Coordinates of C-alpha atoms (C1' of nucleotides) in Angstrom, one line a residue:
Chain A
M1 CA 18.0 11.5 43.5
S2 CA 15.3 10.9 45.9
S3 CA 14.3 7.8 44.3
Q4 CA 17.5 6.0 45.6
E5 CA 17.4 8.1 49.3
Q6 CA 13.7 6.6 49.8
P7 CA 13.6 3.5 47.3
L8 CA 9.9 3.0 48.2
S9 CA 8.4 6.9 47.8
L10 CA 7.2 6.1 43.8
L11 CA 5.5 3.3 45.4
L12 CA 4.0 5.5 48.6
R13 CA 3.1 8.3 45.4
Q14 CA 1.5 5.5 43.2
L15 CA -0.8 4.4 46.8
E16 CA -1.8 8.2 47.8
I17 CA -3.3 8.6 43.8
Y18 CA -6.0 6.3 45.1
A19 CA -6.2 6.9 49.3
R20 CA -4.6 9.3 51.3
L21 CA -2.7 7.4 54.0
P22 CA -2.3 8.7 58.0
E23 CA 1.6 10.1 58.2
E24 CA 1.8 7.1 60.8
D25 CA 1.6 5.0 57.7
R26 CA 2.9 7.1 54.9
Q27 CA 6.0 6.5 57.4
L28 CA 5.8 3.0 57.3
V29 CA 5.2 1.7 53.3
L30 CA 8.5 4.2 53.1
D31 CA 10.1 1.9 55.3
L32 CA 9.6 -1.5 54.3
P33 CA 12.5 -3.9 55.2
H34 CA 13.4 -4.5 51.7
R35 CA 16.5 -5.5 49.7
L36 CA 18.0 -3.3 46.8
R37 CA 18.8 -5.0 43.6
R38 CA 20.5 -3.9 40.2
L39 CA 19.5 -5.9 37.2
D40 CA 20.7 -5.6 33.7
A41 CA 17.9 -5.4 30.3
G42 CA 16.0 -8.8 29.5
S43 CA 16.7 -10.4 33.4
Y44 CA 13.4 -11.7 34.6
L45 CA 11.6 -11.0 38.2
V46 CA 9.0 -13.7 38.2
R47 CA 8.6 -16.4 35.8
E48 CA 5.9 -18.7 35.0
G49 CA 5.2 -21.4 37.2
D50 CA 7.3 -19.7 40.1
C51 CA 6.8 -19.5 44.3
P52 CA 7.9 -16.1 44.0
T53 CA 8.9 -15.2 48.3
H54 CA 9.4 -11.7 47.4
C55 CA 7.0 -8.8 46.6
T56 CA 9.3 -6.7 44.0
V57 CA 8.7 -3.0 43.3
L58 CA 10.4 -1.2 40.6
V59 CA 12.4 1.8 41.8
S60 CA 13.8 3.1 38.5
G61 CA 13.7 1.2 35.1
F62 CA 10.9 -0.6 32.9
A63 CA 9.2 -3.8 32.7
F64 CA 6.5 -5.7 31.1
R65 CA 4.2 -8.8 31.7
Q66 CA 4.0 -11.4 29.4
K67 CA 3.0 -14.5 28.3
V68 CA 4.4 -17.2 25.7
T69 CA 2.0 -19.6 23.6
G70 CA 1.9 -22.9 22.8
H71 CA 3.4 -22.1 19.7
G72 CA 6.1 -19.8 21.0
A73 CA 4.2 -16.0 20.7
R74 CA 4.9 -13.4 22.9
Q75 CA 1.8 -11.3 24.3
I76 CA 3.3 -8.4 26.7
L77 CA 0.3 -8.2 29.1
A78 CA 1.3 -5.1 30.9
L79 CA 3.8 -2.2 30.9
C80 CA 5.5 -1.7 34.6
I81 CA 7.1 1.9 35.5
P82 CA 9.0 2.9 37.9
G83 CA 6.4 2.5 41.5
D84 CA 5.0 -0.3 40.7
A85 CA 4.9 -3.4 42.8
V86 CA 5.1 -6.1 40.4
D87 CA 3.9 -9.3 42.3
L88 CA 1.2 -7.9 44.1
Q89 CA -1.0 -11.1 42.3
N90 CA 2.1 -13.6 44.0
M91 CA 1.2 -12.5 47.3
F92 CA -1.6 -14.3 47.4
L93 CA -1.7 -16.7 44.8
D94 CA 1.4 -19.4 45.1
V95 CA 1.9 -19.7 41.4
S96 CA 2.5 -17.1 39.0
D97 CA 0.5 -17.8 35.9
H98 CA 3.0 -15.2 34.0
S99 CA 6.7 -13.7 33.2
V100 CA 8.0 -10.1 34.1
Q101 CA 10.9 -9.4 32.4
L102 CA 13.1 -5.7 32.1
L103 CA 12.4 -3.8 29.5
T104 CA 16.0 -2.1 31.1
Q105 CA 18.5 -2.0 33.0
C106 CA 16.4 -1.7 37.1
T107 CA 16.9 -0.9 40.4
V108 CA 14.4 -3.4 42.4
A109 CA 13.2 -3.6 45.8
D110 CA 12.2 -7.1 47.4
V111 CA 10.0 -6.7 49.9
P112 CA 8.8 -10.2 51.9
R113 CA 6.0 -11.6 51.1
D114 CA 4.7 -12.0 54.4
V115 CA 5.9 -8.9 55.6
M116 CA 3.8 -7.5 52.8
Q117 CA 0.8 -10.0 53.1
D118 CA 0.5 -8.4 57.0
V119 CA 0.4 -4.9 56.3
V120 CA -2.4 -5.3 53.6
L121 CA -4.2 -7.0 56.0
K122 CA -3.6 -5.2 59.6
R123 CA -3.8 -1.6 58.4
P124 CA -6.6 -1.1 56.6
A125 CA -5.8 2.4 54.4
I126 CA -2.7 0.5 53.3
G127 CA -4.3 -2.7 52.2
T128 CA -7.6 -0.6 51.0
A129 CA -4.6 1.1 48.6
I130 CA -2.8 -1.8 47.4
I131 CA -6.3 -3.4 46.8
E132 CA -7.0 -0.3 44.4
L133 CA -3.6 -0.9 42.8
T134 CA -4.7 -4.5 41.7
L135 CA -8.0 -3.6 40.5
V136 CA -6.5 -0.4 38.7
D137 CA -4.3 -3.3 37.1
S138 CA -7.3 -4.6 36.0
S139 CA -8.7 -2.2 34.6
I140 CA -6.3 -1.3 32.2
L141 CA -6.1 -4.9 31.4
R142 CA -9.6 -4.6 30.0
E143 CA -8.4 -1.7 27.9
W144 CA -6.1 -3.4 26.6
V145 CA -8.3 -6.4 25.6
V146 CA -10.7 -4.0 24.2
N147 CA -7.8 -1.9 22.4
I148 CA -6.9 -5.3 21.0
G149 CA -9.6 -6.9 20.5
R150 CA -11.5 -3.9 19.1
R151 CA -9.6 -1.4 17.4
D152 CA -7.1 -1.6 13.9
A153 CA -3.6 -1.2 14.5
R154 CA -3.1 2.8 14.1
A155 CA -5.6 2.9 17.0
R156 CA -3.9 0.6 19.2
I157 CA -0.4 2.1 18.2
A158 CA -2.0 5.5 19.0
H159 CA -3.7 4.3 22.0
I160 CA -0.7 2.5 24.0
L161 CA 1.2 5.9 23.3
C162 CA -1.5 8.0 24.8
E163 CA -1.9 5.3 28.2
F164 CA 2.4 5.2 28.3
A165 CA 2.6 9.1 28.4
V166 CA 0.0 9.7 30.8
R167 CA 0.8 6.9 33.6
L168 CA 5.0 8.1 33.0
E169 CA 2.7 11.7 33.8
S170 CA 1.0 10.9 37.0
R171 CA 4.1 9.8 38.4
G172 CA 5.8 12.8 37.7
L173 CA 8.6 10.9 34.9
A174 CA 7.4 12.8 31.9
D175 CA 9.2 15.7 29.8
D176 CA 7.1 18.2 28.8
K177 CA 5.4 16.6 25.7
G178 CA 7.3 13.7 25.3
F179 CA 8.9 10.7 26.7
E180 CA 11.6 7.6 25.8
L181 CA 9.3 4.9 24.9
P182 CA 11.7 1.9 26.5
M183 CA 10.8 -0.9 24.0
T184 CA 11.9 -1.5 20.7
Q185 CA 9.0 -2.0 17.7
E186 CA 8.9 -5.9 18.1
Q187 CA 7.9 -5.6 22.0
L188 CA 5.5 -2.9 21.0
A189 CA 4.1 -5.2 18.6
D190 CA 4.3 -8.0 20.9
A191 CA 2.0 -5.6 23.2
T192 CA -0.8 -4.6 20.3
G193 CA -0.8 -7.7 19.3
L194 CA 1.2 -6.6 15.9
T195 CA 3.8 -7.7 13.8
S196 CA 6.8 -5.7 14.2
V197 CA 6.9 -4.5 10.4
H198 CA 3.3 -3.5 10.8
V199 CA 4.1 -1.6 14.0
N200 CA 6.9 0.6 12.1
R201 CA 4.7 1.1 8.7
V202 CA 2.1 2.7 11.5
L203 CA 4.9 4.8 13.7
K204 CA 5.6 6.2 10.3
S205 CA 2.2 7.0 9.5
L206 CA 1.3 8.8 12.8
E207 CA 4.8 10.6 11.9
A208 CA 3.6 11.6 8.2
D209 CA 0.5 12.6 9.7
G210 CA 1.7 15.0 11.8
L211 CA 0.5 13.4 15.8
I212 CA 4.2 12.9 16.5
S213 CA 7.8 12.6 15.8
R214 CA 10.5 10.6 17.0
K215 CA 14.4 10.8 17.5
R216 CA 15.4 7.0 18.4
R217 CA 12.8 5.7 20.5
N218 CA 11.9 9.3 22.1
I219 CA 8.5 10.5 21.3
H220 CA 7.0 13.7 20.9
Y221 CA 3.7 14.2 20.8
D222 CA 3.0 17.2 18.2
D223 CA -0.7 17.0 18.2
W224 CA -1.6 15.1 21.5
R225 CA -5.4 15.8 21.0
A226 CA -5.5 14.2 17.4
L227 CA -3.0 11.7 18.9
Q228 CA -5.7 10.5 21.3
D229 CA -8.8 10.6 18.7
A230 CA -6.9 8.6 16.6
G231 CA -6.2 6.3 19.6
D232 CA -10.2 6.0 20.6
F233 CA -8.4 7.4 23.9
S234 CA -9.4 8.6 27.6
R235 CA -7.7 8.5 30.8
R236 CA -11.1 7.5 32.4
Y237 CA -10.1 3.6 32.7
L238 CA -6.2 5.0 34.7
H239 CA -9.1 6.2 37.5
I240 CA -6.2 9.1 37.9
S241 CA -7.9 12.0 39.1
D242 CA -7.6 15.6 37.8
Q243 CA -5.5 16.9 40.7
D244 CA -2.9 13.7 40.8
M245 CA -2.2 14.7 37.1
I246 CA 1.1 17.5 37.4
R247 CA 0.2 19.2 34.4
Q248 CA -3.5 19.8 32.8
T249 CA -1.8 19.0 29.1
Y250 CA -3.1 15.5 29.1
Chain B
M1 CA -33.0 -25.5 44.1
S2 CA -29.9 -25.4 47.0
S3 CA -29.1 -21.9 45.4
Q4 CA -33.1 -20.9 47.0
E5 CA -32.7 -21.3 50.7
Q6 CA -29.1 -20.3 50.4
P7 CA -28.8 -17.8 47.5
L8 CA -24.7 -17.2 48.3
S9 CA -24.0 -20.7 48.7
L10 CA -22.1 -20.7 45.0
L11 CA -20.1 -17.7 46.1
L12 CA -18.8 -19.6 49.8
R13 CA -18.1 -22.5 47.0
Q14 CA -15.5 -19.8 45.2
L15 CA -14.4 -18.6 47.6
E16 CA -13.2 -22.0 49.1
I17 CA -11.4 -23.0 46.5
Y18 CA -8.9 -20.5 47.4
A19 CA -8.7 -20.5 50.7
R20 CA -10.5 -22.9 53.5
L21 CA -12.7 -20.6 55.9
P22 CA -12.8 -21.2 59.7
E23 CA -16.8 -22.4 60.2
E24 CA -17.8 -19.1 61.8
D25 CA -16.4 -17.3 58.7
R26 CA -18.2 -19.9 55.9
Q27 CA -21.6 -18.9 57.9
L28 CA -21.0 -15.4 58.3
V29 CA -20.7 -15.3 54.1
L30 CA -23.9 -17.4 53.6
D31 CA -25.6 -14.9 56.3
L32 CA -24.1 -11.9 54.4
P33 CA -27.4 -9.2 54.6
H34 CA -28.7 -9.1 50.6
R35 CA -31.4 -8.5 48.6
L36 CA -32.5 -11.0 46.0
R37 CA -33.7 -9.4 42.6
R38 CA -35.7 -11.8 39.5
L39 CA -33.9 -9.4 36.3
D40 CA -34.4 -10.8 32.7
A41 CA -31.4 -11.2 29.8
G42 CA -30.3 -7.9 28.7
S43 CA -30.7 -5.9 31.8
Y44 CA -28.0 -4.3 33.5
L45 CA -26.5 -5.0 36.6
V46 CA -23.4 -2.0 36.3
R47 CA -22.7 0.5 33.6
E48 CA -19.8 2.3 33.2
G49 CA -19.6 5.3 35.2
D50 CA -22.2 4.2 38.0
C51 CA -20.9 4.5 41.3
P52 CA -23.0 0.9 42.7
T53 CA -23.2 0.7 46.0
H54 CA -23.9 -2.5 46.2
C55 CA -22.2 -5.8 45.2
T56 CA -23.8 -8.0 43.1
V57 CA -23.6 -11.8 42.9
L58 CA -24.9 -13.9 40.2
V59 CA -27.2 -16.6 41.9
S60 CA -28.4 -18.6 38.7
G61 CA -27.9 -17.4 35.5
F62 CA -24.9 -15.7 33.6
A63 CA -24.0 -12.6 32.4
F64 CA -20.7 -10.4 30.7
R65 CA -18.4 -7.5 31.5
Q66 CA -18.4 -5.1 28.1
K67 CA -17.1 -1.9 27.4
V68 CA -17.6 -0.3 23.9
T69 CA -15.2 1.4 21.9
G70 CA -15.9 5.4 20.5
H71 CA -16.8 3.6 17.0
G72 CA -19.6 1.9 18.8
A73 CA -17.5 -1.1 18.9
R74 CA -18.2 -3.7 21.5
Q75 CA -15.5 -5.9 23.1
I76 CA -16.9 -8.2 25.4
L77 CA -14.3 -8.7 28.5
A78 CA -15.6 -11.4 30.8
L79 CA -17.9 -14.0 31.0
C80 CA -20.0 -14.2 34.3
I81 CA -21.1 -17.8 36.1
P82 CA -23.3 -18.3 39.4
G83 CA -21.2 -17.9 42.5
D84 CA -19.0 -14.6 40.9
A85 CA -19.4 -11.5 42.8
V86 CA -20.0 -9.1 40.0
D87 CA -18.6 -6.4 41.4
L88 CA -15.7 -7.0 43.7
Q89 CA -14.0 -3.8 41.2
N90 CA -16.4 -1.3 42.1
M91 CA -16.1 -2.2 45.8
F92 CA -12.9 0.0 46.4
L93 CA -13.0 2.1 43.3
D94 CA -15.8 4.6 42.9
V95 CA -16.5 4.7 39.1
S96 CA -17.6 2.0 37.2
D97 CA -15.2 1.4 34.2
H98 CA -17.1 -1.7 32.6
S99 CA -20.6 -2.4 32.3
V100 CA -22.1 -6.0 33.2
Q101 CA -25.3 -7.1 31.6
L102 CA -27.1 -10.3 31.7
L103 CA -26.8 -13.0 28.7
T104 CA -29.5 -15.2 30.7
Q105 CA -32.7 -14.6 33.1
C106 CA -30.7 -14.0 36.6
T107 CA -31.4 -14.3 40.3
V108 CA -29.0 -11.8 42.1
A109 CA -28.3 -10.8 45.4
D110 CA -27.2 -7.6 46.1
V111 CA -25.1 -6.9 49.1
P112 CA -24.5 -3.4 50.3
R113 CA -21.4 -2.2 49.4
D114 CA -20.1 -1.1 52.9
V115 CA -20.9 -4.6 54.3
M116 CA -19.1 -6.2 52.0
Q117 CA -16.1 -3.9 52.5
D118 CA -16.0 -4.6 55.9
V119 CA -16.6 -8.0 56.1
V120 CA -12.9 -8.1 53.6
L121 CA -11.0 -5.7 56.2
K122 CA -11.9 -6.9 59.0
R123 CA -12.4 -11.2 58.5
P124 CA -8.8 -11.9 57.1
A125 CA -9.5 -15.5 56.3
I126 CA -12.3 -13.9 53.6
G127 CA -10.5 -11.0 52.6
T128 CA -7.8 -12.6 51.6
A129 CA -10.3 -15.3 49.9
I130 CA -12.3 -12.3 47.8
I131 CA -8.5 -10.9 46.8
E132 CA -7.5 -14.1 45.8
L133 CA -10.7 -14.1 43.9
T134 CA -10.1 -10.5 42.1
L135 CA -7.0 -12.0 41.1
V136 CA -8.1 -14.9 39.8
D137 CA -10.6 -12.9 37.7
S138 CA -7.2 -10.6 36.8
S139 CA -5.3 -13.8 35.7
I140 CA -8.1 -15.0 33.3
L141 CA -8.3 -11.6 31.6
R142 CA -4.5 -11.7 31.2
E143 CA -5.6 -15.4 29.1
W144 CA -8.4 -13.5 27.0
V145 CA -5.5 -10.2 26.0
V146 CA -3.3 -13.3 24.7
N147 CA -5.7 -15.4 23.3
I148 CA -7.1 -12.3 21.4
G149 CA -3.6 -10.6 20.4
R150 CA -1.6 -14.3 19.3
R151 CA -4.2 -16.9 18.6
D152 CA -5.8 -17.5 15.5
A153 CA -9.8 -17.3 15.4
R154 CA -9.6 -21.5 15.8
A155 CA -7.9 -21.4 18.6
R156 CA -9.7 -18.2 20.1
I157 CA -13.2 -20.2 20.0
A158 CA -11.3 -23.7 21.0
H159 CA -9.7 -22.0 23.8
I160 CA -12.7 -19.8 25.1
L161 CA -15.2 -23.0 24.7
C162 CA -12.4 -24.8 26.8
E163 CA -12.7 -22.3 29.9
F164 CA -16.0 -21.7 30.4
A165 CA -16.4 -25.6 29.9
V166 CA -13.6 -25.8 32.9
R167 CA -15.2 -23.1 34.9
L168 CA -18.2 -24.4 35.3
E169 CA -17.0 -27.9 36.3
S170 CA -15.5 -26.3 38.8
R171 CA -18.4 -24.8 40.0
G172 CA -20.2 -27.8 39.7
L173 CA -22.7 -26.9 37.1
A174 CA -21.1 -28.8 34.0
D175 CA -23.2 -31.7 32.5
D176 CA -21.7 -34.4 31.3
K177 CA -19.1 -33.8 28.7
G178 CA -21.2 -30.8 27.4
F179 CA -23.0 -27.4 28.4
E180 CA -25.2 -25.5 27.0
L181 CA -23.4 -22.2 25.7
P182 CA -25.6 -19.0 26.8
M183 CA -24.8 -16.7 24.3
T184 CA -25.1 -15.8 20.2
Q185 CA -22.5 -16.5 17.9
E186 CA -21.8 -12.7 17.6
Q187 CA -21.6 -12.2 21.5
L188 CA -19.0 -15.0 20.9
A189 CA -17.5 -12.8 18.8
D190 CA -17.4 -9.4 20.2
A191 CA -15.6 -12.4 23.5
T192 CA -12.8 -13.1 20.8
G193 CA -12.4 -10.2 18.8
L194 CA -13.8 -11.8 15.3
T195 CA -17.1 -11.2 13.5
S196 CA -20.2 -13.2 13.9
V197 CA -19.9 -14.7 10.5
H198 CA -16.2 -15.8 11.0
V199 CA -17.3 -17.4 14.6
N200 CA -20.2 -19.2 12.6
R201 CA -17.7 -20.6 10.1
V202 CA -14.9 -21.3 12.7
L203 CA -17.9 -23.2 14.5
K204 CA -18.8 -25.3 11.5
S205 CA -15.4 -26.0 10.8
L206 CA -14.6 -27.6 14.3
E207 CA -17.9 -29.4 14.4
A208 CA -16.9 -30.7 11.1
D209 CA -13.6 -32.1 12.3
G210 CA -15.2 -34.0 15.0
L211 CA -13.7 -31.6 18.2
I212 CA -17.4 -30.7 19.0
S213 CA -21.2 -31.2 18.1
R214 CA -23.6 -28.9 18.3
K215 CA -27.6 -28.9 19.0
R216 CA -28.8 -24.7 19.0
R217 CA -26.5 -23.7 22.0
N218 CA -25.8 -26.9 23.4
I219 CA -22.2 -28.0 22.6
H220 CA -20.6 -31.2 23.7
Y221 CA -17.5 -32.3 23.0
D222 CA -16.8 -35.1 20.9
D223 CA -13.0 -34.5 21.6
W224 CA -12.0 -32.8 24.5
R225 CA -8.4 -33.5 24.1
A226 CA -8.0 -32.3 20.4
L227 CA -10.5 -29.4 21.6
Q228 CA -7.8 -28.2 24.4
D229 CA -4.2 -28.5 22.0
A230 CA -6.9 -26.4 19.6
G231 CA -7.2 -23.7 21.4
D232 CA -3.6 -24.4 23.3
F233 CA -5.6 -24.3 26.7
S234 CA -4.2 -25.2 29.8
R235 CA -5.9 -24.2 33.1
R236 CA -3.5 -23.4 34.9
Y237 CA -4.0 -19.9 34.5
L238 CA -7.4 -20.4 36.1
H239 CA -5.6 -21.5 39.6
I240 CA -8.2 -24.3 40.5
S241 CA -6.5 -26.9 42.2
D242 CA -7.3 -30.8 41.4
Q243 CA -9.2 -31.7 44.1
D244 CA -11.4 -28.5 43.4
M245 CA -12.5 -30.7 39.9
I246 CA -15.4 -32.4 40.3
R247 CA -14.5 -34.9 37.8
Q248 CA -11.1 -35.4 36.0
T249 CA -12.4 -35.6 32.6
Y250 CA -10.6 -32.1 32.5
Chain C
dC1 C1' 35.7 -1.1 12.3
dG2 C1' 33.1 -5.6 12.4
dT3 C1' 29.5 -7.3 14.6
dT4 C1' 24.8 -7.8 16.3
dT5 C1' 20.9 -5.9 16.7
dA6 C1' 17.3 -2.9 15.4
dA7 C1' 14.0 -0.5 11.7
dT8 C1' 13.0 0.3 7.4
dT9 C1' 10.9 -0.9 2.7
dG10 C1' 8.4 -3.9 -0.9
dA11 C1' 6.3 -7.5 -2.8
dA12 C1' 3.3 -11.1 -2.4
dA13 C1' 0.0 -14.2 0.2
dG14 C1' -3.9 -15.3 3.4
dC15 C1' -6.9 -14.6 7.1
dA16 C1' -10.9 -12.5 8.8
dG17 C1' -14.0 -8.5 7.5
dT18 C1' -17.7 -6.9 4.9
dC19 C1' -21.8 -7.0 1.9
dA20 C1' -25.7 -9.1 1.0
dA21 C1' -29.1 -12.5 0.9
dA22 C1' -31.4 -16.6 2.3
dC23 C1' -32.5 -20.1 6.0
dT24 C1' -34.4 -21.8 10.9
dA25 C1' -36.3 -21.5 15.0
dT26 C1' -39.4 -19.2 18.0
dG27 C1' -42.7 -16.2 19.3
dT28 C1' -47.4 -13.3 18.0
dG29 C1' -51.8 -12.8 17.3
dG30 C1' -55.3 -13.1 14.2
Chain D
dC1 C1' -53.9 -23.2 13.0
dC2 C1' -51.9 -19.9 9.8
dA3 C1' -49.7 -15.7 8.2
dC4 C1' -46.1 -12.9 9.7
dA5 C1' -42.5 -11.1 12.6
dT6 C1' -38.2 -11.4 15.1
dA7 C1' -33.9 -12.8 16.4
dG8 C1' -30.8 -15.5 15.2
dT9 C1' -27.8 -19.0 11.7
dT10 C1' -26.1 -20.0 7.7
dT11 C1' -23.8 -19.6 3.0
dG12 C1' -21.6 -17.2 -0.8
dA13 C1' -18.7 -13.1 -3.5
dC14 C1' -15.4 -10.2 -2.5
dT15 C1' -12.6 -7.0 -0.4
dG16 C1' -8.6 -5.0 2.6
dC17 C1' -5.9 -5.0 6.8
dT18 C1' -2.0 -7.1 8.3
dT19 C1' 0.8 -11.2 8.1
dT20 C1' 4.7 -13.2 5.3
dC21 C1' 8.7 -13.3 3.2
dA22 C1' 12.8 -11.2 2.0
dA23 C1' 16.6 -7.9 1.6
dT24 C1' 18.8 -3.3 2.9
dT25 C1' 20.0 0.2 5.5
dA26 C1' 20.7 2.9 10.2
dA27 C1' 22.5 1.8 14.8
dA28 C1' 24.0 0.5 18.7
dC29 C1' 28.3 -2.2 20.6
dG30 C1' 32.5 -4.0 22.2

DNA sequence: CGTTTAATTGAAAGCAGTCAAACTATGTGG
DNA sequence: CCACATAGTTTGACTGCTTTCAATTAAACG
C-alpha cells in the first residue's frame, strides 16, 4: 500500500488538484512531521468546543463532520474521505465549532498545528493550495445548503450519491461504476435532513426505477446519467478539472 | 460618515475581530487600492460561472449569496453586511460557484484580485486574519445547514433573526433592540428553505407570542432571550469574542 | 446461536406547500 | 390630487410530502 509507505500521498494528490507544486514543496508535504494512529469507527477526531493542537489528515477510512441541535437532532455537514485534512479550520480558529467522527476504522496522521500553520504562511504554493482546499470545502457546503433547502427527498439522496462518487473518483478510490457507501441509512438521513425511514423508501424507489442497485452498502450505478439528472447534479461546484478525473464516466 | 472618508474601515474592523494587526498592516488595509461604485438593489456583484478580476468589499448596504437549482428554485446561502469582503472565494478559485446579488442600494469597493492575493500571501498578519474570516464564513454556513436540515420553520426564522442581529451588532450597525431587516419575506423564505407564505405565518406567530414586533421591515425584539431559545441560537459559531460585542444584550 | 444493530414495511398524522384571492403600501402619470 | 399599476404582505382552504409510530425482517457480531 502506497498509503502506508507515504501516508500523506493522498493529501498531496488533493493539493495538486488545485495547484501544481514545485518538487521541493511536494517533498515537504510528504515529509510533514506526523504521528500515525489507528482508530475505530465512532471515535471522535474533534469535538465541538475543543482546541485542537494538531491538524489531522485521514490516511485511510471515512469520517464526517456534524453538529447537534439543542433538541438533540444531529446534522451531518460533510463527508471526509482519505486525503482530507480534517481540521484546517482549527489551524486558525482556536475553538472548534463542530465535531468530526469516524464512519469507519481509520488510519490518521496528526500534524502539529504550528508546523502546519508555518507551512501555509511560509510556502506560498502550499499555502495557496490549502486555502483553495478550504474554499472548495465551502463550495461543497453551499451545495449542501441548496440540496437540503431546495430539493425534494429523492433529489437529495441522488445528489449526495453523485457527489460521493465523483469525489472518490477524483482521488482514485472508486470502483468501476460503483462504490461502498460507508454509512447507515440513518447517517444518510442526518446528512440530507431527512429521516432514516424515508431514506429507505427513496433508496428503494431509486432502485426500482433502475438508477442504482444495492448489495448491502454497495451502491452500483445502473444509469449514471439518470442518477445525475434525478439529483440535479453537476460537478462544477467541486472545482475538479477534467484532467483530474481519471475516468470520464463522471 | 466615516465609511465615506474610510471606505474600508469596516473591513478592517472585521479583520481585527480575529487578529490584532500591527499599525503598519492596519494602514495597509485602509489604503488598499480600490474603485468605489454605487449600485442599485438587485444588481449582481458576481454571477455563477464568472471569473472575477476584483475582490469586492461592501462599504454600505446589504447583499446575499445564492444558487439556483435546475428546477429554478433559489437558495440564499449567506447574508453579506457592510464590511464583508464578498469574493474572497474568487481570489483563489478561478470560477465562481455561486452568485452575489444586492439586497439594497449599495456602495462597494473593488480591490484588484492580484493586490488582494499579494497582501494575503506577503503579510502574515493580514493573511491569517483573512483566512480566519473565510473560516468563520464556513462556520456560519455549517450552522445554516443545521438550521435548514434539522430545525422546524419557527426555529429557522428565529435563528436567522438572531444571527443577523448579532452580526450587525458586532459591526456596530444595530439599533437598540432592533434593526431593519433588508429583505422581503420571499427572500427570507429562500434563506431558510421555506415558502414565503409560511414565513409570513411564522412571523405573525412570533409576533403574537410577544417575541418580536414589526413595523414594515423593522424588527424589534420584545424578548431577546425567548427569541434565542425559540431559534436554538447561540452565537458561539460566529466566533466573536465578548469584547467585540459592543453591548452585552446579545 | 442469542443478541444487537440496521433495514424494511405499513398505517396514520402533521408540518409546510400550493393555489388563489384580498389587502396594503408605494409609486407613477395624467 | 386621484386613478392606476406594481410589489409585497396577509389569509383561507386544501393538498401532499415527509414524519412518526410501531412492528417485522435481515444482517452482523461475539
